[in-house]
């Protein structure tokens, strides 16, 4: 009985950890794209004022 509870708890933690990791990866990818777009906008604005 104790082994079954432990195995179920371990499986639940594994699934939760995997889901959190995958969610974090997608969030970081989106943040990276946003930062890249912001950098491009700043660069374009700087080039306008330079000329």
Short mmCIF file of N, CA, C and O in Angstrom, two decimals:
data_model
loop_
_atom_site.label_atom_id
_atom_site.label_comp_id
_atom_site.label_asym_id
_atom_site.label_seq_id
_atom_site.Cartn_x
_atom_site.Cartn_y
_atom_site.Cartn_z
N UNK A 1 0.83 -1.20 0.00
CA UNK A 1 0.00 0.00 0.00
C UNK A 1 0.88 1.26 0.00
O UNK A 1 0.63 2.18 -0.76
N UNK A 2 1.91 1.27 0.83
CA UNK A 2 2.79 2.43 0.92
C UNK A 2 3.55 2.62 -0.39
O UNK A 2 3.73 3.75 -0.85
N UNK A 3 3.99 1.52 -1.01
CA UNK A 3 4.70 1.61 -2.28
C UNK A 3 3.81 2.19 -3.37
O UNK A 3 4.25 2.98 -4.20
N UNK A 4 2.55 1.82 -3.35
CA UNK A 4 1.61 2.30 -4.36
C UNK A 4 1.40 3.82 -4.20
O UNK A 4 1.39 4.56 -5.19
N UNK A 5 1.24 4.28 -2.98
CA UNK A 5 1.06 5.71 -2.72
C UNK A 5 2.31 6.48 -3.13
O UNK A 5 2.24 7.53 -3.77
N UNK A 6 3.49 5.94 -2.78
CA UNK A 6 4.74 6.59 -3.14
C UNK A 6 4.90 6.66 -4.65
O UNK A 6 5.30 7.70 -5.20
N UNK A 7 4.58 5.58 -5.36
CA UNK A 7 4.69 5.56 -6.82
C UNK A 7 3.73 6.56 -7.45
O UNK A 7 4.09 7.26 -8.41
N UNK A 8 2.53 6.66 -6.94
CA UNK A 8 1.54 7.60 -7.45
C UNK A 8 1.99 9.04 -7.21
O UNK A 8 1.90 9.89 -8.10
N UNK A 9 2.52 9.31 -6.03
CA UNK A 9 3.03 10.64 -5.71
C UNK A 9 4.21 10.99 -6.61
O UNK A 9 4.28 12.11 -7.14
N UNK A 10 5.11 10.07 -6.82
CA UNK A 10 6.27 10.30 -7.67
C UNK A 10 5.84 10.56 -9.12
O UNK A 10 6.35 11.48 -9.77
N UNK A 11 4.89 9.80 -9.62
CA UNK A 11 4.40 10.00 -10.98
C UNK A 11 3.72 11.36 -11.13
O UNK A 11 3.90 12.06 -12.12
N UNK A 12 2.96 11.75 -10.12
CA UNK A 12 2.28 13.05 -10.15
C UNK A 12 3.29 14.19 -10.17
O UNK A 12 3.15 15.15 -10.93
N UNK A 13 4.31 14.09 -9.34
CA UNK A 13 5.35 15.12 -9.31
C UNK A 13 6.10 15.19 -10.64
O UNK A 13 6.45 16.27 -11.11
N UNK A 14 6.35 14.04 -11.25
CA UNK A 14 7.03 14.01 -12.54
C UNK A 14 6.21 14.70 -13.61
O UNK A 14 6.72 15.52 -14.38
N UNK A 15 4.93 14.40 -13.68
CA UNK A 15 4.05 15.01 -14.68
C UNK A 15 3.95 16.52 -14.45
O UNK A 15 4.01 17.31 -15.38
N UNK A 16 3.81 16.93 -13.20
CA UNK A 16 3.72 18.36 -12.88
C UNK A 16 5.02 19.07 -13.24
O UNK A 16 5.00 20.18 -13.79
N UNK A 17 6.14 18.47 -12.95
CA UNK A 17 7.43 19.06 -13.29
C UNK A 17 7.64 19.18 -14.79
O UNK A 17 8.14 20.20 -15.29
N UNK A 18 7.24 18.18 -15.52
CA UNK A 18 7.35 18.21 -16.99
C UNK A 18 6.47 19.31 -17.56
O UNK A 18 6.89 20.07 -18.43
N UNK A 19 5.26 19.42 -17.08
CA UNK A 19 4.34 20.46 -17.57
C UNK A 19 4.89 21.85 -17.25
O UNK A 19 4.83 22.75 -18.10
N UNK A 20 5.43 22.04 -16.06
CA UNK A 20 5.99 23.34 -15.69
C UNK A 20 7.19 23.69 -16.56
O UNK A 20 7.35 24.84 -16.98
N UNK A 21 8.02 22.71 -16.87
CA UNK A 21 9.19 22.94 -17.71
C UNK A 21 8.77 23.33 -19.12
O UNK A 21 9.32 24.28 -19.69
N UNK A 22 7.83 22.62 -19.68
CA UNK A 22 7.38 22.94 -21.04
C UNK A 22 6.73 24.31 -21.11
O UNK A 22 6.93 25.06 -22.07
N UNK A 23 5.97 24.66 -20.11
CA UNK A 23 5.34 25.97 -20.06
C UNK A 23 6.39 27.07 -19.96
O UNK A 23 6.31 28.10 -20.62
N UNK A 24 7.40 26.84 -19.14
CA UNK A 24 8.48 27.81 -18.99
C UNK A 24 9.24 28.03 -20.27
O UNK A 24 9.62 29.15 -20.60
N UNK A 25 9.47 26.98 -21.04
CA UNK A 25 10.19 27.11 -22.31
C UNK A 25 9.41 27.99 -23.28
O UNK A 25 9.98 28.85 -23.94
N UNK A 26 8.12 27.76 -23.37
CA UNK A 26 7.30 28.57 -24.28
C UNK A 26 7.27 30.02 -23.84
O UNK A 26 7.31 30.93 -24.67
N UNK A 27 7.23 30.26 -22.56
CA UNK A 27 7.20 31.62 -22.04
C UNK A 27 8.50 32.34 -22.36
O UNK A 27 8.51 33.49 -22.79
N UNK A 28 9.62 31.67 -22.16
CA UNK A 28 10.93 32.28 -22.44
C UNK A 28 11.10 32.56 -23.93
O UNK A 28 11.68 33.57 -24.31
N UNK A 29 10.61 31.67 -24.78
CA UNK A 29 10.70 31.89 -26.22
C UNK A 29 9.91 33.14 -26.61
O UNK A 29 10.38 33.97 -27.37
N UNK A 30 8.73 33.29 -26.06
CA UNK A 30 7.91 34.47 -26.34
C UNK A 30 8.56 35.74 -25.83
O UNK A 30 8.54 36.77 -26.51
N UNK A 31 9.15 35.68 -24.65
CA UNK A 31 9.83 36.85 -24.09
C UNK A 31 11.02 37.23 -24.97
O UNK A 31 11.27 38.41 -25.21
N UNK A 32 11.75 36.25 -25.45
CA UNK A 32 12.89 36.52 -26.32
C UNK A 32 12.46 37.21 -27.60
O UNK A 32 13.13 38.14 -28.07
N UNK A 33 11.35 36.78 -28.17
CA UNK A 33 10.85 37.43 -29.40
C UNK A 33 10.43 38.87 -29.13
O UNK A 33 10.69 39.76 -29.93
N UNK A 34 9.78 39.10 -27.99
CA UNK A 34 9.36 40.46 -27.62
C UNK A 34 10.56 41.37 -27.44
O UNK A 34 10.56 42.52 -27.90
N UNK A 35 11.59 40.89 -26.76
CA UNK A 35 12.79 41.69 -26.54
C UNK A 35 13.48 41.99 -27.87
O UNK A 35 13.96 43.10 -28.10
N UNK A 36 13.51 41.01 -28.75
CA UNK A 36 14.13 41.20 -30.06
C UNK A 36 13.38 42.27 -30.86
O UNK A 36 14.00 43.13 -31.48
N UNK A 37 12.08 42.25 -30.83
CA UNK A 37 11.28 43.25 -31.54
C UNK A 37 11.50 44.64 -30.94
O UNK A 37 11.57 45.63 -31.67
N UNK A 38 11.60 44.71 -29.62
CA UNK A 38 11.87 45.99 -28.96
C UNK A 38 13.23 46.54 -29.35
O UNK A 38 13.38 47.74 -29.60
N UNK A 39 14.22 45.68 -29.43
CA UNK A 39 15.56 46.10 -29.85
C UNK A 39 15.57 46.61 -31.27
O UNK A 39 16.24 47.60 -31.59
N UNK A 40 14.82 45.96 -32.14
CA UNK A 40 14.73 46.40 -33.54
C UNK A 40 14.09 47.78 -33.62
O UNK A 40 14.52 48.65 -34.38
N UNK A 41 13.04 48.01 -32.84
CA UNK A 41 12.36 49.30 -32.84
C UNK A 41 13.30 50.41 -32.36
O UNK A 41 13.34 51.50 -32.95
N UNK A 42 14.09 50.14 -31.34
CA UNK A 42 15.04 51.13 -30.84
C UNK A 42 16.10 51.41 -31.89
O UNK A 42 16.48 52.57 -32.13
N UNK A 43 16.59 50.38 -32.53
CA UNK A 43 17.61 50.53 -33.57
C UNK A 43 17.08 51.36 -34.74
O UNK A 43 17.76 52.26 -35.24
N UNK A 44 15.86 51.08 -35.17
CA UNK A 44 15.25 51.83 -36.27
C UNK A 44 15.08 53.30 -35.90
O UNK A 44 15.34 54.20 -36.71
N UNK A 45 14.64 53.56 -34.69
CA UNK A 45 14.44 54.93 -34.22
C UNK A 45 15.79 55.67 -34.16
O UNK A 45 15.89 56.83 -34.55
N UNK A 46 16.82 55.00 -33.69
CA UNK A 46 18.15 55.61 -33.62
C UNK A 46 18.66 55.95 -35.02
O UNK A 46 19.26 57.01 -35.24
N UNK A 47 18.42 55.06 -35.96
CA UNK A 47 18.87 55.31 -37.35
C UNK A 47 18.13 56.49 -37.96
O UNK A 47 18.71 57.25 -38.73
N UNK A 48 16.86 56.68 -37.62
CA UNK A 48 16.09 57.83 -38.13
C UNK A 48 16.69 59.15 -37.63
O UNK A 48 16.80 60.09 -38.39
N UNK A 49 17.07 59.19 -36.39
CA UNK A 49 17.59 60.43 -35.80
C UNK A 49 19.04 60.67 -36.17
O UNK A 49 19.54 61.79 -36.06
N UNK A 50 19.71 59.63 -36.59
CA UNK A 50 21.12 59.71 -36.98
C UNK A 50 21.26 60.45 -38.31
O UNK A 50 22.19 61.21 -38.52
N UNK A 51 20.32 60.23 -39.21
CA UNK A 51 20.42 60.80 -40.57
C UNK A 51 19.83 62.16 -40.66
O UNK A 51 19.10 62.77 -40.24
#
